[in-house]
């Protein structure tokens, strides 16, 4: 079987790494000539909406998936009419637009921060009495790692923040003073079978994920599973999904979802019986889903902008090094380390060491 992937970055690479033991082959489509899932797959080099390349991809692949959610709708539709595409195009459409996404959550009875659509400065000014300060102005489309977002502290900030959006359709949302951020990753196959991973507790700084830790026996697990199940069933979803949540006094508010494998699930590579990448492949190929049980204590630390000292990482027991074959650049995710052990004390000590290594090379 051959799996096609739109996008040939680190997520495609980790999908391919999980697929080789299952006897799978891969073909990626990516405009970057250095992409190609780190040399692990056949590479169709060109634009995502090049009709010839899309036709080739559909021809070569038994099923097509993607590593990013900003796939143009007409591309997903074209591919869907030529081959099997999972997750389904409707999930992309919802996840691509923060306003549609927030409405979708609320229609499913899943709470969010208060929000309002903003198409001009008047909309923003009119919304603020209801939203309150502080708040965040976000472009509806194309944002990631906190890009395209402005924090609003008072009415004095509104004009400059709206100007910075350069007319992009936006939403304003109330700033949530959460106790913690968590995400839940789940996988669903066409038959409707679903598996859930334990919650991941996530720490961000500057809008970028830094640390993701597997939760054990978390009080909010059942609520998160209920919410992500509602999404999966409403979208008739196939593949892995990630739902980002704010925990406010034991109530979960949805932030956004990603219709793909997710950075907060990278600890599942060594930390789970079956990784998110393998379960994504199992789901889209309609194979039995694997156990999501955590193997002891597990966490993931991102390396942002600067590469880790590989030798120093490899000197640490229970640590696994994942380099993405990407040139270091400010703010860019270039590698991560996974940490897994059965010993709680070793876990805490080693996590501190890896975090210090990540901070030393941080360029964000
Ligand atoms: P990602 O890389 O996860 O796709 P993104 O650019 O889509 O990021 P968000 O996930 O909306 O952006 O925001 C990034 C981070 O900013 C969140 O994980 C959270 O830490 C913070 N944040 C976003 N919205 C809010 C909010 N309404 N209240 C408080 N913090 C927020
Ligand atoms: Mg996002
Ligand atoms: Mg996010």
Short mmCIF file of C-alpha atoms and ligand atoms in Angstrom, two decimals:
data_model
loop_
_atom_site.label_atom_id
_atom_site.label_comp_id
_atom_site.label_asym_id
_atom_site.label_seq_id
_atom_site.Cartn_x
_atom_site.Cartn_y
_atom_site.Cartn_z
CA UNK A 1 0.00 0.00 0.00
CA UNK A 2 1.16 3.53 -0.74
CA UNK A 3 0.11 6.52 1.36
CA UNK A 4 0.16 10.01 -0.16
CA UNK A 5 0.82 12.99 2.10
CA UNK A 6 0.29 16.67 1.32
CA UNK A 7 3.29 18.29 2.96
CA UNK A 8 6.72 16.74 3.44
CA UNK A 9 7.92 18.20 6.75
CA UNK A 10 8.56 16.57 10.11
CA UNK A 11 5.01 15.33 10.61
CA UNK A 12 5.09 13.50 7.25
CA UNK A 13 8.51 12.16 8.21
CA UNK A 14 7.23 10.76 11.51
CA UNK A 15 4.20 9.25 9.75
CA UNK A 16 6.57 7.52 7.30
CA UNK A 17 8.81 6.31 10.14
CA UNK A 18 5.76 4.71 11.76
CA UNK A 19 4.59 3.20 8.48
CA UNK A 20 7.67 1.31 7.33
CA UNK A 21 7.26 -1.50 9.91
CA UNK A 22 3.71 -1.94 8.57
CA UNK A 23 5.13 -2.46 5.07
CA UNK A 24 3.81 0.86 3.76
CA UNK A 25 5.32 3.18 1.17
CA UNK A 26 4.95 6.93 0.95
CA UNK A 27 4.76 9.71 -1.60
CA UNK A 28 4.66 13.36 -0.53
CA UNK A 29 3.75 16.51 -2.44
CA UNK A 30 5.64 19.58 -1.22
CA UNK A 31 6.82 22.81 -2.90
CA UNK A 32 10.10 22.81 -0.93
CA UNK A 33 12.78 20.98 -2.89
CA UNK A 34 14.43 19.88 0.39
CA UNK A 35 11.21 18.35 1.73
CA UNK A 36 10.37 14.72 1.04
CA UNK A 37 9.82 13.61 4.61
CA UNK A 38 13.54 13.65 5.31
CA UNK A 39 14.31 11.40 2.34
CA UNK A 40 11.90 8.73 3.56
CA UNK A 41 9.48 8.98 0.69
CA UNK A 42 9.05 9.64 -2.99
CA UNK A 43 8.80 13.40 -3.49
CA UNK A 44 6.54 15.17 -5.97
CA UNK A 45 8.05 18.62 -6.06
CA UNK A 46 5.74 21.53 -6.80
CA UNK A 47 2.76 23.61 -5.74
CA UNK A 48 -0.03 22.05 -3.69
CA UNK A 49 -2.62 23.11 -6.25
CA UNK A 50 -0.73 21.98 -9.37
CA UNK A 51 -3.40 19.84 -11.14
CA UNK A 52 -0.82 17.55 -12.81
CA UNK A 53 0.96 16.81 -9.55
CA UNK A 54 -2.34 16.27 -7.71
CA UNK A 55 -3.42 13.83 -10.42
CA UNK A 56 -0.08 12.00 -10.06
CA UNK A 57 -0.47 11.89 -6.28
CA UNK A 58 -4.00 10.50 -6.56
CA UNK A 59 -2.78 7.94 -9.11
CA UNK A 60 0.17 6.74 -7.03
CA UNK A 61 -1.47 6.68 -3.58
CA UNK A 62 -4.11 4.28 -2.24
CA UNK A 63 -5.10 6.90 0.32
CA UNK A 64 -4.08 10.55 0.70
CA UNK A 65 -3.68 12.40 4.01
CA UNK A 66 -2.02 15.70 5.02
CA UNK A 67 0.32 17.10 7.62
CA UNK A 68 -1.11 20.63 7.74
CA UNK A 69 -4.68 21.94 7.87
CA UNK A 70 -4.39 24.81 5.39
CA UNK A 71 -4.91 22.61 2.35
CA UNK A 72 -7.03 24.71 -0.06
CA UNK A 73 -10.62 23.43 -0.17
CA UNK A 74 -10.53 22.89 -3.95
CA UNK A 75 -7.39 20.74 -3.58
CA UNK A 76 -9.06 18.48 -1.00
CA UNK A 77 -12.15 18.27 -3.24
CA UNK A 78 -10.10 17.43 -6.35
CA UNK A 79 -8.22 14.68 -4.51
CA UNK A 80 -11.42 13.35 -2.93
CA UNK A 81 -12.96 12.92 -6.37
CA UNK A 82 -9.94 10.84 -7.53
CA UNK A 83 -8.94 8.80 -4.49
CA UNK A 84 -9.70 8.25 -0.80
CA UNK A 85 -8.78 11.29 1.32
CA UNK A 86 -8.71 11.15 5.13
CA UNK A 87 -9.42 13.09 7.32
CA UNK A 88 -12.48 14.21 5.33
CA UNK A 89 -12.53 17.59 3.56
CA UNK A 90 -15.32 18.93 5.82
CA UNK A 91 -13.01 18.63 8.85
CA UNK A 92 -10.45 20.77 7.03
CA UNK A 93 -13.05 23.38 6.18
CA UNK A 94 -14.03 23.76 9.85
CA UNK A 95 -10.49 23.76 11.24
CA UNK A 96 -9.24 26.33 8.69
CA UNK A 97 -11.49 29.12 9.89
CA UNK A 98 -11.47 30.07 13.58
CA UNK A 99 -14.96 31.61 13.40
CA UNK A 100 -16.54 28.53 11.78
CA UNK A 101 -14.60 26.35 14.25
CA UNK A 102 -15.78 28.24 17.34
CA UNK A 103 -19.41 28.18 16.09
CA UNK A 104 -19.02 24.45 15.47
CA UNK A 105 -17.82 23.85 19.05
CA UNK A 106 -20.72 25.81 20.48
CA UNK A 107 -23.28 24.02 18.28
CA UNK A 108 -21.97 20.76 19.76
CA UNK A 109 -22.38 22.07 23.32
CA UNK A 110 -18.62 22.48 23.81
CA UNK A 111 -17.79 25.73 25.60
CA UNK A 112 -15.25 28.28 24.34
CA UNK A 113 -13.97 31.69 25.36
CA UNK A 114 -16.42 34.47 24.41
CA UNK A 115 -15.70 35.57 20.83
CA UNK A 116 -16.95 37.79 18.02
CA UNK A 117 -16.27 38.15 14.31
CA UNK A 118 -14.16 41.19 13.34
CA UNK A 119 -14.13 42.49 9.77
CA UNK A 120 -13.31 46.13 10.55
CA UNK A 121 -12.36 48.40 13.43
CA UNK A 122 -16.00 49.13 14.26
CA UNK A 123 -16.72 45.43 14.76
CA UNK A 124 -13.80 45.26 17.17
CA UNK A 125 -14.88 48.34 19.11
CA UNK A 126 -18.48 47.10 19.29
CA UNK A 127 -17.43 43.66 20.51
CA UNK A 128 -15.22 44.75 23.41
CA UNK A 129 -17.94 45.55 25.97
CA UNK A 130 -19.08 41.93 25.73
CA UNK A 131 -15.66 40.29 25.38
CA UNK A 132 -13.83 42.35 28.03
CA UNK A 133 -10.09 42.98 28.48
CA UNK A 134 -7.63 41.36 28.16
CA UNK A 135 -8.54 39.79 24.84
CA UNK A 136 -6.83 38.34 21.77
CA UNK A 137 -7.38 39.35 18.18
CA UNK A 138 -6.67 36.43 15.81
CA UNK A 139 -6.79 36.12 12.05
CA UNK A 140 -9.50 33.60 11.14
CA UNK A 141 -7.23 31.76 8.72
CA UNK A 142 -3.64 30.57 8.33
CA UNK A 143 -2.28 31.19 11.85
CA UNK A 144 0.02 28.75 13.64
CA UNK A 145 2.48 28.97 16.57
CA UNK A 146 0.63 32.11 17.70
CA UNK A 147 1.33 33.98 14.44
CA UNK A 148 -1.35 36.48 13.37
CA UNK A 149 -2.41 37.17 16.98
CA UNK A 150 -2.43 40.40 18.99
CA UNK A 151 -3.11 40.74 22.71
CA UNK A 152 -5.49 43.61 23.56
CA UNK A 153 -5.07 45.16 27.01
CA UNK A 154 -7.26 48.25 26.71
CA UNK A 155 -9.25 50.31 24.19
CA UNK A 156 -5.99 52.13 23.40
CA UNK A 157 -4.72 48.96 21.69
CA UNK A 158 -7.63 48.44 19.29
CA UNK A 159 -6.70 50.65 16.34
CA UNK A 160 -3.07 49.52 16.14
CA UNK A 161 -4.00 45.85 16.56
CA UNK A 162 -6.61 46.03 13.82
CA UNK A 163 -4.13 47.78 11.54
CA UNK A 164 -1.60 45.03 12.16
CA UNK A 165 -4.13 42.46 10.88
CA UNK A 166 -3.95 44.22 7.46
CA UNK A 167 -7.65 43.78 6.83
CA UNK A 168 -7.64 39.99 7.35
CA UNK A 169 -11.03 38.69 8.53
CA UNK A 170 -10.49 38.03 12.24
CA UNK A 171 -12.08 37.07 15.51
CA UNK A 172 -11.60 38.62 18.91
CA UNK A 173 -11.78 36.31 21.89
CA UNK A 174 -11.63 36.80 25.63
CA UNK A 175 -8.34 35.93 27.30
CA UNK A 176 -8.91 32.79 29.36
CA UNK A 177 -7.09 32.70 32.71
CA UNK A 178 -6.71 28.96 32.68
CA UNK A 179 -5.01 26.79 35.31
CA UNK A 180 -3.45 24.72 32.54
CA UNK A 181 -3.69 23.83 28.86
CA UNK A 182 -4.36 20.26 27.81
CA UNK A 183 -4.99 18.47 24.56
CA UNK A 184 -6.62 15.19 23.75
CA UNK A 185 -5.61 13.09 20.79
CA UNK A 186 -7.96 10.46 19.42
CA UNK A 187 -8.16 8.26 16.34
CA UNK A 188 -11.27 7.04 14.52
CA UNK A 189 -11.50 4.50 11.75
CA UNK A 190 -14.21 4.31 9.08
CA UNK A 191 -16.15 1.67 11.04
CA UNK A 192 -16.56 4.20 13.87
CA UNK A 193 -14.09 2.59 16.31
CA UNK A 194 -12.36 5.28 18.39
CA UNK A 195 -9.31 5.21 20.66
CA UNK A 196 -8.32 8.07 22.98
CA UNK A 197 -4.89 8.92 24.33
CA UNK A 198 -4.47 10.13 27.89
CA UNK A 199 -4.58 13.94 28.09
CA UNK A 200 -1.40 15.82 27.35
CA UNK A 201 -0.64 18.82 29.58
CA UNK A 202 0.97 21.49 27.41
CA UNK A 203 3.14 24.49 28.19
CA UNK A 204 3.45 27.27 25.63
CA UNK A 205 5.61 30.33 25.58
CA UNK A 206 5.35 33.06 22.98
CA UNK A 207 2.49 31.08 21.36
CA UNK A 208 4.79 28.07 20.70
CA UNK A 209 4.47 24.68 22.38
CA UNK A 210 7.52 23.94 24.60
CA UNK A 211 6.63 20.96 26.78
CA UNK A 212 3.94 18.28 26.55
CA UNK A 213 3.50 15.80 29.39
CA UNK A 214 1.31 12.68 29.43
CA UNK A 215 -1.29 12.90 32.22
CA UNK A 216 -2.03 9.93 34.44
CA UNK A 217 -5.56 9.28 35.81
CA UNK A 218 -6.61 12.82 35.03
CA UNK A 219 -9.90 14.07 36.49
CA UNK A 220 -10.76 15.80 33.17
CA UNK A 221 -10.07 12.80 30.91
CA UNK A 222 -13.73 11.74 30.62
CA UNK A 223 -14.92 15.26 29.75
CA UNK A 224 -12.24 15.65 27.08
CA UNK A 225 -13.12 12.25 25.58
CA UNK A 226 -16.78 13.21 25.47
CA UNK A 227 -15.95 16.47 23.63
CA UNK A 228 -13.62 14.93 21.08
CA UNK A 229 -16.09 12.10 20.44
CA UNK A 230 -18.75 14.70 19.56
CA UNK A 231 -16.38 16.23 17.00
CA UNK A 232 -15.37 12.90 15.50
CA UNK A 233 -18.93 11.68 15.11
CA UNK A 234 -20.35 14.94 13.79
CA UNK A 235 -17.58 15.13 11.15
CA UNK A 236 -17.73 11.38 10.37
CA UNK A 237 -14.01 11.70 10.89
CA UNK A 238 -11.28 9.22 9.95
CA UNK A 239 -7.70 9.52 11.21
CA UNK A 240 -6.04 11.22 14.18
CA UNK A 241 -7.46 14.46 15.58
CA UNK A 242 -6.12 16.75 18.33
CA UNK A 243 -8.36 18.99 20.42
CA UNK A 244 -6.70 21.82 22.40
CA UNK A 245 -8.46 22.77 25.63
CA UNK A 246 -8.14 25.29 28.45
CA UNK A 247 -8.76 23.92 31.95
CA UNK A 248 -10.57 26.55 34.03
CA UNK A 249 -11.50 25.29 37.52
CA UNK A 250 -12.09 21.78 36.20
CA UNK A 251 -14.21 22.95 33.25
CA UNK A 252 -12.75 22.51 29.79
CA UNK A 253 -13.07 25.21 27.12
CA UNK A 254 -12.14 24.37 23.54
CA UNK A 255 -9.44 26.49 21.89
CA UNK A 256 -9.00 24.80 18.49
CA UNK A 257 -8.66 21.39 16.89
CA UNK A 258 -6.13 20.07 14.39
CA UNK A 259 -7.33 17.53 11.78
CA UNK A 260 -3.97 15.75 11.82
CA UNK A 261 -1.22 14.34 13.98
CA UNK A 262 -0.16 16.95 16.52
CA UNK A 263 2.95 18.28 18.22
CA UNK A 264 1.44 17.66 21.68
CA UNK A 265 1.27 13.95 20.79
CA UNK A 266 4.95 13.45 19.98
CA UNK A 267 5.57 11.80 23.36
CA UNK A 268 3.42 8.90 22.10
CA UNK A 269 6.31 7.80 19.84
CA UNK A 270 8.16 6.11 22.68
CA UNK A 271 5.65 6.86 25.45
CA UNK A 272 2.66 4.85 24.17
CA UNK A 273 2.07 1.28 23.13
CA UNK A 274 1.05 2.66 19.73
CA UNK A 275 2.13 6.12 18.59
CA UNK A 276 -0.26 8.74 17.22
CA UNK A 277 1.50 8.34 13.85
CA UNK A 278 0.91 4.59 13.67
CA UNK A 279 -2.70 4.98 14.81
CA UNK A 280 -3.26 7.65 12.16
CA UNK A 281 -2.09 5.19 9.50
CA UNK A 282 -4.12 2.35 10.98
CA UNK A 283 -7.21 4.57 10.99
CA UNK A 284 -6.92 5.85 7.42
CA UNK A 285 -6.16 2.34 6.12
CA UNK A 286 -9.11 0.92 8.10
CA UNK A 287 -6.87 -1.37 10.17
CA UNK A 288 -7.46 -2.28 13.84
CA UNK A 289 -6.44 0.62 16.11
CA UNK A 290 -3.61 0.02 18.57
CA UNK A 291 -3.49 0.39 22.34
CA UNK A 292 -3.02 3.97 23.55
CA UNK A 293 -1.74 2.96 26.95
CA UNK A 294 1.15 5.10 28.25
CA UNK A 295 4.37 3.27 29.04
CA UNK A 296 5.12 4.78 32.46
CA UNK A 297 5.72 8.54 32.56
CA UNK A 298 6.26 10.34 29.27
CA UNK A 299 6.92 13.86 28.00
CA UNK A 300 8.18 15.77 24.97
CA UNK A 301 10.39 18.87 24.83
CA UNK A 302 10.57 20.98 21.67
CA UNK A 303 13.80 22.52 20.39
CA UNK A 304 12.97 25.90 18.90
CA UNK A 305 15.33 27.72 16.55
CA UNK A 306 18.47 25.90 17.72
CA UNK A 307 19.51 22.27 17.38
CA UNK A 308 20.11 20.15 20.46
CA UNK A 309 23.56 18.90 21.36
CA UNK A 310 22.87 15.35 20.19
CA UNK A 311 25.64 13.77 22.28
CA UNK A 312 24.42 15.43 25.45
CA UNK A 313 20.89 14.18 24.82
CA UNK A 314 22.09 10.67 24.03
CA UNK A 315 24.09 10.63 27.26
CA UNK A 316 20.82 10.80 29.18
CA UNK A 317 19.06 7.51 29.86
CA UNK A 318 15.36 7.35 28.95
CA UNK A 319 15.73 10.19 26.40
CA UNK A 320 15.08 9.80 22.66
CA UNK A 321 16.32 12.30 20.12
CA UNK A 322 14.22 13.33 17.09
CA UNK A 323 15.88 15.66 14.61
CA UNK A 324 13.76 16.96 11.73
CA UNK A 325 16.49 17.50 9.15
CA UNK A 326 15.61 21.21 9.05
CA UNK A 327 17.99 24.18 9.05
CA UNK A 328 17.84 26.13 12.32
CA UNK A 329 15.96 29.39 12.04
CA UNK A 330 14.53 31.70 14.69
CA UNK A 331 11.20 30.39 16.03
CA UNK A 332 11.31 27.22 13.94
CA UNK A 333 10.69 23.78 15.45
CA UNK A 334 13.80 21.82 14.46
CA UNK A 335 13.79 18.82 16.81
CA UNK A 336 12.21 17.31 19.88
CA UNK A 337 13.25 14.93 22.61
CA UNK A 338 10.95 12.32 24.10
CA UNK A 339 11.43 11.14 27.65
CA UNK A 340 9.94 7.94 29.02
CA UNK A 341 10.55 5.99 32.22
CA UNK A 342 8.69 3.95 34.82
CA UNK A 343 10.33 5.86 37.68
CA UNK A 344 8.63 9.11 38.76
CA UNK A 345 11.76 10.55 40.36
CA UNK A 346 13.98 9.77 37.37
CA UNK A 347 11.30 11.34 35.18
CA UNK A 348 11.35 14.65 37.06
CA UNK A 349 15.15 14.82 37.21
CA UNK A 350 15.66 13.95 33.55
CA UNK A 351 12.95 16.36 32.43
CA UNK A 352 14.80 19.20 34.18
CA UNK A 353 18.03 18.26 32.38
CA UNK A 354 16.43 18.10 28.93
CA UNK A 355 14.55 21.37 29.52
CA UNK A 356 17.85 23.06 30.41
CA UNK A 357 19.41 21.76 27.16
CA UNK A 358 16.45 23.08 25.17
CA UNK A 359 16.63 26.49 26.86
CA UNK A 360 20.34 26.78 26.15
CA UNK A 361 19.85 26.58 22.37
CA UNK A 362 16.45 28.31 22.26
CA UNK A 363 16.14 30.93 19.51
CA UNK A 364 12.50 31.97 19.57
P1 LIG B 1 -1.00 26.24 17.06
O1 LIG B 1 0.47 26.26 16.76
O2 LIG B 1 -1.36 25.46 18.31
O3 LIG B 1 -1.86 25.88 15.88
P2 LIG B 1 -2.25 28.85 16.82
O4 LIG B 1 -1.40 29.87 16.17
O5 LIG B 1 -3.35 28.23 16.04
O6 LIG B 1 -1.32 27.75 17.48
P3 LIG B 1 -3.72 29.16 19.33
O7 LIG B 1 -3.63 27.73 19.65
O8 LIG B 1 -5.08 29.75 19.17
O9 LIG B 1 -2.84 29.60 18.08
O10 LIG B 1 -2.95 30.02 20.44
C1 LIG B 1 -1.61 29.73 20.80
C2 LIG B 1 -1.48 29.78 22.31
O11 LIG B 1 -1.82 31.11 22.76
C3 LIG B 1 -2.44 28.88 23.05
O12 LIG B 1 -1.96 27.56 23.14
C4 LIG B 1 -2.51 29.59 24.39
O13 LIG B 1 -1.35 29.35 25.15
C5 LIG B 1 -2.53 31.03 23.98
N1 LIG B 1 -3.94 31.47 23.77
C6 LIG B 1 -4.62 31.46 22.62
N2 LIG B 1 -5.89 31.90 22.77
C7 LIG B 1 -6.02 32.20 24.08
C8 LIG B 1 -7.09 32.69 24.88
N3 LIG B 1 -8.28 33.01 24.36
N4 LIG B 1 -6.86 32.86 26.21
C9 LIG B 1 -5.65 32.58 26.75
N5 LIG B 1 -4.61 32.11 26.05
C10 LIG B 1 -4.77 31.92 24.72
MG1 LIG B 2 -3.67 26.35 15.43
MG1 LIG B 3 -3.10 25.94 19.15
#
